Coordinates of C-alpha atoms and ligand atoms in Angstrom, one line a residue:
M1 CA 7.2 -38.1 32.8
A2 CA 6.8 -34.2 33.3
T3 CA 5.0 -32.3 31.1
A4 CA 5.8 -29.3 29.8
T5 CA 3.9 -25.9 30.7
R6 CA 3.3 -23.4 28.4
Q7 CA 2.5 -19.7 28.1
P8 CA -0.5 -19.0 25.8
L9 CA 0.9 -16.8 22.8
P10 CA -1.8 -14.4 21.3
Q11 CA -4.1 -14.9 17.9
R12 CA -2.7 -13.0 15.6
L13 CA -4.4 -11.8 11.9
L14 CA -1.3 -11.9 9.8
L15 CA -1.8 -9.7 7.0
G16 CA 2.1 -9.0 6.6
P17 CA 4.3 -10.4 3.8
G18 CA 4.5 -13.9 5.3
P19 CA 4.1 -16.3 7.4
A20 CA 0.4 -15.6 7.1
N21 CA -1.9 -17.9 9.1
V22 CA -1.9 -21.7 8.3
H23 CA -5.1 -23.4 7.4
P24 CA -6.3 -25.7 10.1
D25 CA -5.8 -28.8 8.1
I26 CA -2.2 -27.8 7.7
M27 CA -1.8 -27.4 11.5
A28 CA -3.5 -31.1 12.0
A29 CA -1.1 -32.3 9.3
L30 CA 1.7 -30.7 11.2
Q31 CA 1.1 -33.1 14.5
Q32 CA 1.4 -36.3 12.6
P33 CA 3.7 -38.7 14.3
V34 CA 7.5 -38.1 13.0
L35 CA 9.2 -40.2 10.5
G36 CA 12.8 -40.5 10.2
H37 CA 14.7 -39.1 7.3
L38 CA 15.1 -42.6 5.5
D39 CA 12.1 -44.1 6.2
P40 CA 10.3 -45.8 3.1
V41 CA 7.0 -44.0 4.1
F42 CA 8.7 -40.7 4.1
Q43 CA 10.7 -41.2 1.0
E44 CA 7.5 -41.9 -0.9
L45 CA 5.8 -38.7 0.8
L46 CA 8.9 -36.9 -0.9
V47 CA 8.5 -38.1 -4.0
E48 CA 5.1 -37.5 -4.1
T49 CA 5.5 -33.9 -2.9
A50 CA 7.6 -33.3 -5.8
G51 CA 5.6 -34.0 -8.2
Q52 CA 2.7 -31.9 -6.7
L53 CA 5.4 -28.9 -6.8
R54 CA 6.0 -29.7 -10.5
G55 CA 2.2 -28.5 -11.0
L56 CA 2.2 -25.9 -9.2
F57 CA 5.6 -24.4 -10.8
G58 CA 4.2 -25.4 -14.4
T59 CA 6.8 -27.5 -15.2
A60 CA 8.3 -31.0 -16.2
N61 CA 11.5 -30.6 -14.5
E62 CA 13.0 -33.8 -13.1
L63 CA 14.9 -31.8 -10.5
T64 CA 12.3 -30.5 -8.7
L65 CA 12.3 -30.3 -4.6
A66 CA 12.2 -28.3 -1.4
V67 CA 15.4 -27.2 0.2
T68 CA 15.4 -26.7 3.9
G69 CA 15.3 -23.6 5.1
T70 CA 13.5 -20.7 4.1
G71 CA 13.2 -18.4 0.9
F72 CA 16.6 -16.7 0.8
S73 CA 17.8 -20.3 1.3
G74 CA 16.1 -21.0 -2.0
M75 CA 18.1 -17.9 -3.4
E76 CA 21.5 -19.2 -2.1
S77 CA 20.9 -23.0 -3.3
C78 CA 20.1 -21.4 -6.9
L79 CA 23.2 -18.8 -6.7
A80 CA 25.6 -21.4 -5.6
N81 CA 25.0 -23.8 -7.9
L82 CA 24.5 -21.7 -11.1
I83 CA 27.3 -19.2 -10.7
E84 CA 31.3 -19.8 -10.9
P85 CA 33.3 -17.5 -9.8
G86 CA 34.2 -14.6 -12.5
D87 CA 30.5 -15.4 -14.3
T88 CA 28.7 -12.2 -15.1
M89 CA 25.0 -12.3 -13.8
L90 CA 22.4 -9.7 -15.0
V91 CA 20.1 -9.1 -12.2
G92 CA 16.6 -6.6 -12.4
V93 CA 16.8 -4.3 -9.2
H94 CA 13.7 -2.7 -8.9
G95 CA 13.2 -3.2 -5.1
F96 CA 14.9 -4.6 -1.9
F97 CA 14.7 -8.3 -3.1
G98 CA 16.5 -8.0 -6.4
M99 CA 18.8 -6.1 -4.5
R100 CA 19.4 -8.9 -2.3
M101 CA 19.9 -11.1 -5.2
A102 CA 22.6 -8.8 -6.7
E103 CA 23.9 -9.1 -3.0
F104 CA 24.0 -13.0 -2.7
A105 CA 25.5 -13.5 -6.3
Q106 CA 28.5 -11.1 -5.7
R107 CA 29.0 -13.3 -2.4
F108 CA 29.6 -16.4 -5.0
G109 CA 31.8 -14.4 -7.0
A110 CA 29.8 -13.0 -9.8
Q111 CA 30.2 -9.7 -11.6
V112 CA 26.8 -8.4 -11.6
V113 CA 25.2 -6.0 -14.0
E114 CA 22.2 -4.6 -12.8
V115 CA 19.4 -3.3 -14.8
T116 CA 17.0 -1.1 -12.6
A117 CA 13.9 0.5 -12.7
P118 CA 12.1 3.1 -10.6
W119 CA 10.9 0.9 -6.9
G120 CA 7.2 0.4 -7.9
E121 CA 7.8 0.2 -11.5
P122 CA 8.5 -3.0 -13.4
L123 CA 11.4 -3.8 -15.0
S124 CA 11.3 -3.2 -19.2
A125 CA 12.1 -6.0 -20.9
A126 CA 13.8 -3.9 -23.7
D127 CA 16.1 -2.4 -21.0
V128 CA 17.3 -5.9 -20.2
A129 CA 17.4 -6.7 -23.7
A130 CA 19.9 -3.8 -24.2
A131 CA 21.8 -4.7 -21.4
L132 CA 22.4 -8.0 -22.7
E133 CA 23.6 -6.3 -26.0
Q134 CA 26.1 -4.8 -24.3
N135 CA 27.2 -7.1 -22.0
P136 CA 27.4 -10.3 -24.0
D137 CA 29.4 -12.6 -21.7
V138 CA 26.4 -12.5 -19.2
K139 CA 25.6 -16.3 -18.5
L140 CA 22.3 -15.7 -15.7
V141 CA 19.5 -13.3 -15.9
G142 CA 18.1 -13.3 -12.3
V143 CA 14.3 -11.7 -11.9
V144 CA 12.2 -11.3 -8.8
H145 CA 8.4 -12.3 -10.3
G146 CA 6.8 -10.5 -7.3
E147 CA 8.7 -7.7 -5.6
T148 CA 7.5 -8.2 -2.2
S149 CA 9.4 -4.9 -1.0
T150 CA 7.0 -2.8 -3.6
G151 CA 3.8 -4.8 -4.5
V152 CA 5.3 -5.3 -8.1
R153 CA 4.2 -8.3 -10.6
Q154 CA 6.9 -8.0 -13.2
P155 CA 5.9 -10.0 -16.2
I156 CA 9.0 -12.9 -17.1
A157 CA 8.7 -14.4 -20.6
E158 CA 9.8 -11.5 -22.4
I159 CA 12.7 -11.2 -20.2
A160 CA 13.4 -14.8 -20.4
A161 CA 13.5 -14.9 -24.5
A162 CA 15.6 -12.4 -24.3
A163 CA 17.9 -14.2 -21.8
H164 CA 18.0 -16.9 -24.1
A165 CA 18.6 -15.2 -27.5
H166 CA 22.0 -14.2 -25.5
G167 CA 22.9 -18.0 -24.3
A168 CA 21.6 -16.9 -20.9
L169 CA 20.1 -18.9 -17.9
V170 CA 17.1 -17.6 -16.2
L171 CA 16.5 -17.7 -12.8
M172 CA 13.5 -16.6 -11.2
D173 CA 12.1 -15.6 -7.4
A174 CA 8.9 -16.7 -7.2
V175 CA 8.7 -16.4 -3.3
T176 CA 5.8 -14.2 -2.9
T177 CA 3.8 -15.4 -5.8
L178 CA 3.9 -19.7 -5.8
G179 CA 0.2 -20.6 -4.9
G180 CA -1.4 -17.0 -5.2
L181 CA -0.9 -16.3 -9.1
P182 CA 0.0 -18.6 -12.2
V183 CA 3.6 -19.4 -12.2
Q184 CA 4.8 -21.0 -15.6
V185 CA 8.3 -22.2 -15.8
D186 CA 8.3 -23.8 -18.8
E187 CA 6.1 -22.0 -20.7
W188 CA 7.8 -18.9 -19.6
G189 CA 11.1 -20.0 -20.3
V190 CA 12.7 -20.3 -16.6
D191 CA 15.7 -22.6 -16.0
A192 CA 15.7 -22.5 -12.0
A193 CA 12.8 -20.5 -9.6
Y194 CA 12.7 -20.9 -6.2
S195 CA 10.0 -20.2 -3.7
A196 CA 9.0 -20.7 0.2
S197 CA 6.5 -22.5 2.3
Q198 CA 5.1 -19.6 4.3
K199 CA 3.8 -17.5 1.8
C200 CA 1.1 -18.0 -0.9
V201 CA 1.9 -21.8 -0.4
G202 CA 0.5 -21.4 2.6
T203 CA 2.4 -23.4 5.7
I204 CA 4.8 -22.5 8.0
S205 CA 8.2 -21.3 7.1
G206 CA 11.1 -24.0 6.7
L207 CA 11.1 -25.2 3.1
A208 CA 12.1 -23.7 0.0
P209 CA 10.9 -25.5 -3.1
L210 CA 12.7 -25.0 -6.1
T211 CA 12.8 -26.6 -9.7
F212 CA 15.9 -26.5 -12.2
S213 CA 15.2 -27.5 -16.0
P214 CA 17.2 -29.8 -18.0
R215 CA 19.7 -26.5 -19.0
A216 CA 20.2 -25.5 -16.0
R217 CA 21.3 -29.3 -14.9
A218 CA 23.7 -28.9 -18.1
R219 CA 25.3 -26.1 -16.1
L220 CA 26.0 -27.9 -13.6
A221 CA 27.6 -30.6 -15.1
E222 CA 29.6 -28.2 -17.1
R223 CA 30.9 -26.3 -14.0
Q224 CA 34.9 -26.1 -13.8
A225 CA 35.1 -24.8 -10.1
A226 CA 33.9 -26.7 -7.1
L227 CA 30.7 -26.2 -5.6
P228 CA 31.0 -23.6 -2.6
T229 CA 28.5 -25.4 -0.7
W230 CA 27.7 -29.1 0.2
Y231 CA 24.6 -28.7 2.3
H232 CA 22.8 -27.0 -1.1
D233 CA 24.6 -29.5 -3.6
M234 CA 21.3 -29.9 -6.2
E235 CA 22.5 -33.0 -7.2
A236 CA 22.6 -34.5 -4.2
L237 CA 19.7 -33.2 -3.0
H238 CA 18.1 -34.5 -6.0
Q239 CA 19.2 -38.2 -5.1
Y240 CA 17.8 -37.5 -1.7
W241 CA 14.4 -36.5 -3.1
S242 CA 14.5 -39.4 -5.4
A243 CA 14.1 -41.5 -2.6
Q244 CA 17.7 -43.5 -3.5
G245 CA 17.8 -43.7 0.5
F246 CA 20.9 -41.9 0.9
Y247 CA 21.6 -39.9 3.8
H248 CA 21.7 -36.6 2.4
H249 CA 20.4 -34.6 5.5
T250 CA 18.0 -35.1 8.3
C251 CA 15.0 -33.4 6.2
S252 CA 12.0 -32.5 8.8
S253 CA 9.3 -35.0 8.2
T254 CA 7.1 -32.5 9.7
L255 CA 7.9 -29.7 7.6
V256 CA 7.1 -32.0 4.5
Y257 CA 3.5 -32.8 5.9
G258 CA 2.8 -29.2 6.2
L259 CA 3.9 -28.7 2.8
K260 CA 2.2 -32.0 1.2
A261 CA -1.0 -30.6 3.1
A262 CA -0.6 -26.8 1.4
L263 CA -0.2 -28.8 -1.9
D264 CA -3.4 -31.3 -1.3
L265 CA -5.2 -27.9 0.0
M266 CA -4.6 -26.6 -3.7
D267 CA -6.0 -29.3 -5.5
A268 CA -9.1 -29.8 -3.4
E269 CA -9.6 -25.9 -4.0
G270 CA -8.5 -26.1 -7.8
I271 CA -5.8 -24.0 -8.2
E272 CA -7.6 -21.3 -10.7
N273 CA -10.2 -20.9 -7.8
R274 CA -7.1 -20.0 -5.6
F275 CA -5.9 -17.5 -8.2
A276 CA -9.0 -15.7 -8.3
R277 CA -9.5 -15.8 -4.4
H278 CA -6.0 -13.9 -4.4
Q279 CA -6.9 -11.7 -7.2
Q280 CA -10.9 -10.9 -5.8
C281 CA -9.4 -10.0 -2.2
G282 CA -6.4 -7.9 -3.1
D283 CA -8.5 -5.7 -5.5
A284 CA -11.1 -5.2 -3.0
L285 CA -8.5 -4.3 -0.5
K286 CA -7.1 -2.0 -3.1
A287 CA -10.4 -0.3 -3.6
G288 CA -11.1 -0.2 0.0
L289 CA -7.7 1.9 0.4
E290 CA -8.6 4.1 -2.3
A291 CA -12.1 4.9 -1.5
M292 CA -10.8 5.5 2.0
G293 CA -8.7 8.5 0.4
L294 CA -5.0 6.8 0.5
S295 CA -2.4 6.5 -2.3
L296 CA -1.4 2.9 -3.8
V297 CA 2.6 2.4 -4.7
A298 CA 2.8 -0.2 -7.4
A299 CA 2.1 0.9 -10.9
T300 CA -1.4 0.5 -11.9
G301 CA -1.6 -2.5 -14.3
H302 CA 1.5 -3.9 -12.3
R303 CA -0.1 -5.0 -8.8
L304 CA 0.7 -8.2 -7.0
P305 CA -2.9 -9.3 -5.7
M306 CA -1.3 -11.3 -2.6
L307 CA 0.6 -7.9 -1.2
T308 CA -0.6 -4.3 -1.4
T309 CA 1.9 -1.3 -1.1
V310 CA 0.0 1.8 0.2
S311 CA 1.7 5.2 1.4
I312 CA 2.0 6.3 4.6
P313 CA -0.2 9.7 4.8
D314 CA 0.6 12.9 5.5
G315 CA 0.3 12.9 9.7
A316 CA 0.4 9.4 10.3
A317 CA 3.5 7.6 12.0
D318 CA 4.6 4.4 10.8
L319 CA 5.3 2.6 14.3
D320 CA 2.7 4.0 16.1
V321 CA 0.0 3.1 13.7
R322 CA 1.2 -0.5 13.4
Q323 CA 1.7 -0.7 16.7
A324 CA -1.9 0.0 17.4
L325 CA -3.1 -2.4 14.8
L326 CA -1.2 -5.3 16.9
A327 CA -2.4 -4.0 20.2
E328 CA -5.8 -3.3 19.8
H329 CA -7.0 -5.6 17.1
G330 CA -4.1 -8.2 16.9
I331 CA -3.4 -7.6 13.0
E332 CA 0.0 -7.7 11.8
I333 CA 1.1 -5.4 8.9
A334 CA 4.3 -4.4 7.8
G335 CA 6.7 -1.5 6.9
G336 CA 8.6 -0.8 4.0
L337 CA 12.0 -2.0 3.4
G338 CA 15.3 0.2 2.1
P339 CA 14.6 3.4 0.5
L340 CA 10.7 2.9 1.4
M341 CA 11.2 2.3 5.0
G342 CA 8.6 5.0 6.5
Q343 CA 7.3 5.7 3.6
I344 CA 4.8 2.9 3.1
W345 CA 3.0 0.2 4.3
R346 CA 2.7 -3.6 2.9
V347 CA -0.5 -5.7 3.4
G348 CA -0.3 -9.0 2.8
L349 CA -3.6 -11.4 1.9
M350 CA -1.9 -14.6 1.3
G351 CA -2.9 -18.4 1.5
Y352 CA -5.3 -18.9 4.2
V353 CA -5.7 -15.3 5.2
A354 CA -6.9 -14.3 1.5
Q355 CA -10.5 -13.9 2.4
P356 CA -13.3 -11.5 2.0
A357 CA -13.9 -11.4 5.6
N358 CA -10.4 -10.3 6.6
V359 CA -10.1 -7.3 3.8
T360 CA -13.5 -6.0 5.6
T361 CA -12.0 -6.6 9.2
F362 CA -8.6 -4.8 8.5
L363 CA -9.9 -1.8 6.4
D364 CA -12.2 -1.1 9.4
A365 CA -9.6 -1.3 11.9
F366 CA -7.0 0.3 9.5
A367 CA -9.7 4.0 9.2
G368 CA -10.5 3.2 12.8
I369 CA -6.8 3.9 14.1
L370 CA -5.8 6.3 11.4
T371 CA -8.7 8.4 12.3
A372 CA -7.6 8.2 16.3
Q373 CA -4.1 9.2 15.5
G374 CA -5.3 12.4 13.5
C375 CA -5.8 11.2 10.0
S376 CA -8.9 12.1 7.9
V377 CA -9.5 9.2 5.8
D378 CA -13.4 8.1 4.8
G379 CA -13.4 4.7 6.6
N380 CA -17.1 4.4 5.3
A381 CA -16.4 4.9 1.6
G382 CA -13.4 2.5 2.3
R383 CA -15.5 -0.5 3.3
A384 CA -18.5 -0.1 0.9
A385 CA -15.8 0.1 -2.1
A386 CA -14.0 -3.0 -0.9
E387 CA -17.6 -4.7 -0.2
A388 CA -18.6 -3.7 -3.8
A389 CA -15.8 -5.1 -5.2
L390 CA -15.9 -8.5 -3.3
A391 CA -19.7 -8.6 -4.5
G392 CA -18.9 -8.0 -8.4
Ligands
PLP1 C1 10.0 -13.2 1.5 C2 10.9 -13.1 0.3 C3 12.2 -13.7 0.3 C4 12.8 -14.3 1.3 O1 12.2 -15.6 2.1 P1 12.4 -15.4 3.4 O2 11.6 -16.9 3.8 O3 12.4 -14.5 4.2 O4 13.9 -16.1 3.6 C5 12.6 -13.9 -0.8 N1 12.2 -12.8 -2.1 C6 10.9 -12.3 -2.0 C7 10.4 -11.8 -3.0 C8 10.5 -12.5 -1.0 O5 8.8 -11.9 -0.8

């Protein structure tokens, strides 16, 4: 048989908002033999994976699985199932992903009420409660746990309590946070949550873990309007993931091996240790950037560990700096989204790449490039501050 030849691809250090570099054990799992989507061994793997996802989401929800697709496929699944045309949905908008959630909701026929906060700040639970008072027909409240466009971590429990007091369900975007920060679906009172496989979960993209509470499933059972989706019919997907042997779609066994290996690695590391590793690396990166003389974007006390946002200093050109980082050091970081485009950089430390050595490697490379491009930053102070934070 013929063999395929391949061009070698560059090795990158992926310090953007996902995908991140994948742990070698997960890469090895991805090379296991392909199994058919109805193979009993594969179906057992689905059931086990769902059990591990429940642990990670902090939930006892029976309907917990991963849909095929990326984070937005999770967002789309949740909204398609939970919204009926004409429903009112309240969406917290203080960044690009909240904005997207509002747009998706409108596509499914929702009347969207937005509660906003400045980009870089969290939403206020009091603002959400006030909006619920003014809009008593809100049926669903959507919030983003980690706003990857701004680097803000959003407290959820108080907003969820306000939503429930008004008879609304709560939908949470945990795309950036799952696997890097505690996510407590049951304790916080979240009714549906979705994530993605390629951020802090740590495997390749292609699956979106999600979970629906019994209350959310009751909403599905009460639907008057037909579901606007066949592929993302949550109850049908649940039957498939419950190993009932129905053909729903040809779920990629390979993607599930990767997800399962990522969840196994979390168990081996210990989830608390994993959260602490993200926190320590994120803190060190922030300390280093500030000591260098740069300004952070997200409000103090509300910063995500796995995604740091920094203002582009005067005299630096967004694209030139990112291109030099990639060309000279093989390091990828991201620019800003929406109104923050050209204003900020976003540096991720997600999953496998959340390691002390990557923090100092990045800071050294970054300071070198900024200096070469005529910006005055103090690289030595940056490294010293990061090392102190990592030692502490
Ligand atoms: C990345 C991201 C998404 C979208 O995920 P994709 O995998 O790119 O589809 C949605 N919400 C948040 C908060 C994200 O960070």
